[in-house]
PDB file of C-alpha atoms in Angstrom:
ATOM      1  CA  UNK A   1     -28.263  34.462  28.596  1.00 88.00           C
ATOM      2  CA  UNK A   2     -29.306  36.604  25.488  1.00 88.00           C
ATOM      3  CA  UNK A   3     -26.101  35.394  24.218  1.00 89.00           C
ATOM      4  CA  UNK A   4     -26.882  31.888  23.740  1.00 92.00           C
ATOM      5  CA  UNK A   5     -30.307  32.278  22.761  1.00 93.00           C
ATOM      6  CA  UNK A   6     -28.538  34.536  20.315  1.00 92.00           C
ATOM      7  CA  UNK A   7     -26.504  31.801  18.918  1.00 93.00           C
ATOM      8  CA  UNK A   8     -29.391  29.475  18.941  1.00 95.00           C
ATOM      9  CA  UNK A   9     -31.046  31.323  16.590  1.00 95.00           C
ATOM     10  CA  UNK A  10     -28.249  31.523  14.337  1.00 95.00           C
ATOM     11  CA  UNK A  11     -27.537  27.715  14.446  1.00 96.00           C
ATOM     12  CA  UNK A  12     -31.255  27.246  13.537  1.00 96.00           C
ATOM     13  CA  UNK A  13     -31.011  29.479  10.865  1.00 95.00           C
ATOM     14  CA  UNK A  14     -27.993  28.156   9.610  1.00 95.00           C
ATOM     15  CA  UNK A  15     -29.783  24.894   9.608  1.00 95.00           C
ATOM     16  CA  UNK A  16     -32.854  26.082   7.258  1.00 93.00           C
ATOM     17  CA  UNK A  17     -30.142  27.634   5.360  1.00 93.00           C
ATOM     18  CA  UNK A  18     -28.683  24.267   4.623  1.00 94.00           C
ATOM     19  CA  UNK A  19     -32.174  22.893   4.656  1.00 90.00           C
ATOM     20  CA  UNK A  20     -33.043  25.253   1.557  1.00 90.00           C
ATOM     21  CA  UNK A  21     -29.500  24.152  -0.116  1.00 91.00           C
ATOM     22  CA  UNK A  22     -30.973  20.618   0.595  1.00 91.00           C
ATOM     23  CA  UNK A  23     -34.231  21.312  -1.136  1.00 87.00           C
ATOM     24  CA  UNK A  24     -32.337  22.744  -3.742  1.00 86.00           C
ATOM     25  CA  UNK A  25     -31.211  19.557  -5.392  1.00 88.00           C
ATOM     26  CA  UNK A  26     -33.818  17.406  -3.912  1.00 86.00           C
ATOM     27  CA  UNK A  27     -36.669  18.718  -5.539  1.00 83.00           C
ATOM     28  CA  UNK A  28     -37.710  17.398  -8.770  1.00 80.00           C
ATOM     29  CA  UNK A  29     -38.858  20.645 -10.654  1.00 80.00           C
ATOM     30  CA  UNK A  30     -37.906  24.356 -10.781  1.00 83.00           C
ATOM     31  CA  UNK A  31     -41.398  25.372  -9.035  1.00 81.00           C
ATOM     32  CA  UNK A  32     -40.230  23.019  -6.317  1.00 81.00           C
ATOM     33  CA  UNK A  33     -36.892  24.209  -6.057  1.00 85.00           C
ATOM     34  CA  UNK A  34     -37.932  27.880  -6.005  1.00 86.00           C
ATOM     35  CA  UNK A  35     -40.414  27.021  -3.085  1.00 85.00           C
ATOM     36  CA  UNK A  36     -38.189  25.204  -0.792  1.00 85.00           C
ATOM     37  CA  UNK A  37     -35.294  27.755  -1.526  1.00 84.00           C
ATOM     38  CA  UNK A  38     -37.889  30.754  -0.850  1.00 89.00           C
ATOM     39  CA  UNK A  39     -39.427  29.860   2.362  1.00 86.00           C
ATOM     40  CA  UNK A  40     -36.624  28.436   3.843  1.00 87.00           C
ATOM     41  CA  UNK A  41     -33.884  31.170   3.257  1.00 88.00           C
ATOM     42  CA  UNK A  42     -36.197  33.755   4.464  1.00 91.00           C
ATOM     43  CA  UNK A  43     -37.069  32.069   7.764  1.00 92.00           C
ATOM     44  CA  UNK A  44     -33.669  31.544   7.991  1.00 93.00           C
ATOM     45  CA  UNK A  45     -32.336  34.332   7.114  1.00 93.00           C
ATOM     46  CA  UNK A  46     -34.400  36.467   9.601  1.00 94.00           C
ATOM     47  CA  UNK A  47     -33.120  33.976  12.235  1.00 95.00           C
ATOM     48  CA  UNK A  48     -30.173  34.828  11.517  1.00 95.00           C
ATOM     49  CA  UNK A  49     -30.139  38.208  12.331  1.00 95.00           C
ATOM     50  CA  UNK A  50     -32.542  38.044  14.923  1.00 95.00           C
ATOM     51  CA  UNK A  51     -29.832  36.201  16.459  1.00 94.00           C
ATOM     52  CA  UNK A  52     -27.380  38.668  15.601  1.00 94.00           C
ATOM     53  CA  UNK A  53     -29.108  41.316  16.969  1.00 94.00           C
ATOM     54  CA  UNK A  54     -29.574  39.531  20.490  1.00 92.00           C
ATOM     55  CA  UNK A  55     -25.834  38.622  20.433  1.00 88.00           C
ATOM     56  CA  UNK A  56     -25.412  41.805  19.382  1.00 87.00           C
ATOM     57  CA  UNK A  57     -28.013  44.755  20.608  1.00 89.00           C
ATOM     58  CA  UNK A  58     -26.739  47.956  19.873  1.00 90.00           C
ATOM     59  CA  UNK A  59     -27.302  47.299  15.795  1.00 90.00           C
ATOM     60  CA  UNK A  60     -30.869  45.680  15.933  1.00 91.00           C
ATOM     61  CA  UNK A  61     -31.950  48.770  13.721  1.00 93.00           C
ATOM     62  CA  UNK A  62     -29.942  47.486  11.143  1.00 94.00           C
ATOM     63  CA  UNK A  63     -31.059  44.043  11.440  1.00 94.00           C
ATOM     64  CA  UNK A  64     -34.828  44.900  11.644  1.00 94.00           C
ATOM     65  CA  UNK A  65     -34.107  46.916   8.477  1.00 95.00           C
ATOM     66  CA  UNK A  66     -32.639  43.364   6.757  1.00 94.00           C
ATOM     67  CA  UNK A  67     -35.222  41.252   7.857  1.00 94.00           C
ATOM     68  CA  UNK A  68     -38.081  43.584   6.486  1.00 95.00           C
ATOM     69  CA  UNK A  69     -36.215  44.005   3.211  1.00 94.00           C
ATOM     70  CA  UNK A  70     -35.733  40.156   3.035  1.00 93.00           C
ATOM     71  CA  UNK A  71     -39.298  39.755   4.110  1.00 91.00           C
ATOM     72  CA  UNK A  72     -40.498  42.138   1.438  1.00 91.00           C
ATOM     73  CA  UNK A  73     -38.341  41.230  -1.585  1.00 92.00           C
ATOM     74  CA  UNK A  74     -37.245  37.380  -1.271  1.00 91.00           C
ATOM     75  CA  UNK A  75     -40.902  36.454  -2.189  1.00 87.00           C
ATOM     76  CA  UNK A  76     -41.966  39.309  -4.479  1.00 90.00           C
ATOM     77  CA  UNK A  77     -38.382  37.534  -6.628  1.00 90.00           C
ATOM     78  CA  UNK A  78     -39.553  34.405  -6.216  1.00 89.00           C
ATOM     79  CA  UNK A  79     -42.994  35.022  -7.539  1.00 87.00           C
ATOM     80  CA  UNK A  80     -41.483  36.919 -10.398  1.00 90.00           C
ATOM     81  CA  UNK A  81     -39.627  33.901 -11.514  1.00 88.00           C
ATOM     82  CA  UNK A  82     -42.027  31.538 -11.035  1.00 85.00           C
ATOM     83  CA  UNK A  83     -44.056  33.220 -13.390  1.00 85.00           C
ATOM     84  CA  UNK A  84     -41.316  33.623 -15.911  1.00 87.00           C
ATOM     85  CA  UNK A  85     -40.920  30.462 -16.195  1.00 84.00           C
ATOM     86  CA  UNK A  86     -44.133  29.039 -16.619  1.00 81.00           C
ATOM     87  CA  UNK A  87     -44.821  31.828 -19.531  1.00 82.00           C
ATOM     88  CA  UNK A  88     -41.469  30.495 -20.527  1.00 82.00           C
ATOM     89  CA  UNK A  89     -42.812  27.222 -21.017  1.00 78.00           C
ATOM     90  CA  UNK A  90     -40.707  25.536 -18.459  1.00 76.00           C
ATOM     91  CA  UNK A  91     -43.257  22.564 -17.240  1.00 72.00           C
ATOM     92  CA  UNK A  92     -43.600  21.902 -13.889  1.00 72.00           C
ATOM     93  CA  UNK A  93     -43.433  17.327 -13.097  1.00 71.00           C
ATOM     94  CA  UNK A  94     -47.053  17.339 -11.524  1.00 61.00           C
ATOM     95  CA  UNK A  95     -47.632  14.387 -13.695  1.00 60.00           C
ATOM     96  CA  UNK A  96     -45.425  12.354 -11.589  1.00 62.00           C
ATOM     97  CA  UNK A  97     -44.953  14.136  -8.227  1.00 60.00           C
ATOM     98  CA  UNK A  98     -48.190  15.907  -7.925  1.00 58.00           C
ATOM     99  CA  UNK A  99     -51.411  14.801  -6.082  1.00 59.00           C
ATOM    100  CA  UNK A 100     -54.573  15.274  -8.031  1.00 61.00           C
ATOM    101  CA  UNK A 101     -55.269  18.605  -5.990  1.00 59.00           C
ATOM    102  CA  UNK A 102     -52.124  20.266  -7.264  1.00 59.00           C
ATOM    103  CA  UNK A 103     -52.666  19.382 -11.150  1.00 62.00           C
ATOM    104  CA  UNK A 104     -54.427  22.256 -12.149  1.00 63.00           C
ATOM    105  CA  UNK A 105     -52.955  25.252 -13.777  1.00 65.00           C
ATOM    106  CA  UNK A 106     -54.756  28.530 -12.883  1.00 68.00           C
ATOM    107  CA  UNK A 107     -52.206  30.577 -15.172  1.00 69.00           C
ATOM    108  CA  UNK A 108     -53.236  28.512 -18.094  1.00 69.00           C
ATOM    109  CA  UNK A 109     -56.699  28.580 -17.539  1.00 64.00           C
ATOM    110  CA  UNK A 110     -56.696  33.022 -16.907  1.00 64.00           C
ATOM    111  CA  UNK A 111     -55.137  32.490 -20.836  1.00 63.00           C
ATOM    112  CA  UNK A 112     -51.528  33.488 -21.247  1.00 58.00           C
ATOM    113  CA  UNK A 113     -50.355  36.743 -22.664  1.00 56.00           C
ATOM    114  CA  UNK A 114     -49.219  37.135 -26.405  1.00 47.00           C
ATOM    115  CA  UNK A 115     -45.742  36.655 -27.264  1.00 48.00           C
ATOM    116  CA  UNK A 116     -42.969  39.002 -25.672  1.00 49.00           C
ATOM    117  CA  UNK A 117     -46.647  40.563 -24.043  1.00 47.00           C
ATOM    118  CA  UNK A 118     -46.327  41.760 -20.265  1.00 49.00           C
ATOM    119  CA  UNK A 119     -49.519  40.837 -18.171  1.00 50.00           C
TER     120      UNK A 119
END
């Protein structure tokens, strides 16, 4: 029985894997890309090998110790290149896409660092 809940979870996280892939070229701005390719690899990801380790029980320490480094790094990256590219000047398509909410820039209005500066 652990078995196939084993391989359920890997089919589901196979399918936020190709859900992120999806979001990938969906999504009209790199902010939007980076979001949907974040959250969705990392769920799926740890699905993934939580699935692996019930298929699979005798190497769940290994797995625990992916899923907490995924947990820990995948959005610590993702923040880091979020904000490289908005001090990089890469705009984000609220304009079009974005409800009124969303429109306001909280980096911009904190006053960006000099040139080459490190915040």
């Amino acid at each position: 029985m652990t078995e196939i809940i084993g391989a359920l979870l890997v089919l589901a996280g196979a399918l936020f894997l190709f859900l992120a892939a999806l979001g990938l070229i969906r999504m009209p701005d790199v902010y939007n890309r980076m979001q949907a390719g974040t959250k969705a690899t990392t769920l799926g990801s740890m699905l993934i090998f939580i699935g692996f380790s019930l298929y699979n029980p005798g190497q769940w320490q290994k797995y625990l110790l992916l899923i907490l480094f995924i947990f820990l790094t995948n959005p610590l990256s993702s923040h880091a290149l979020a904000r490289a590219a908005h001090f990089s000047g890469i705009p984000a398509l609220l304009e079009k896409y974005g409800s009124p909410e969303t429109r306001r820039d909280d980096l911009r209005e904190a006053g960006e660092p000099e040139q080459g500066g490190v915040r």
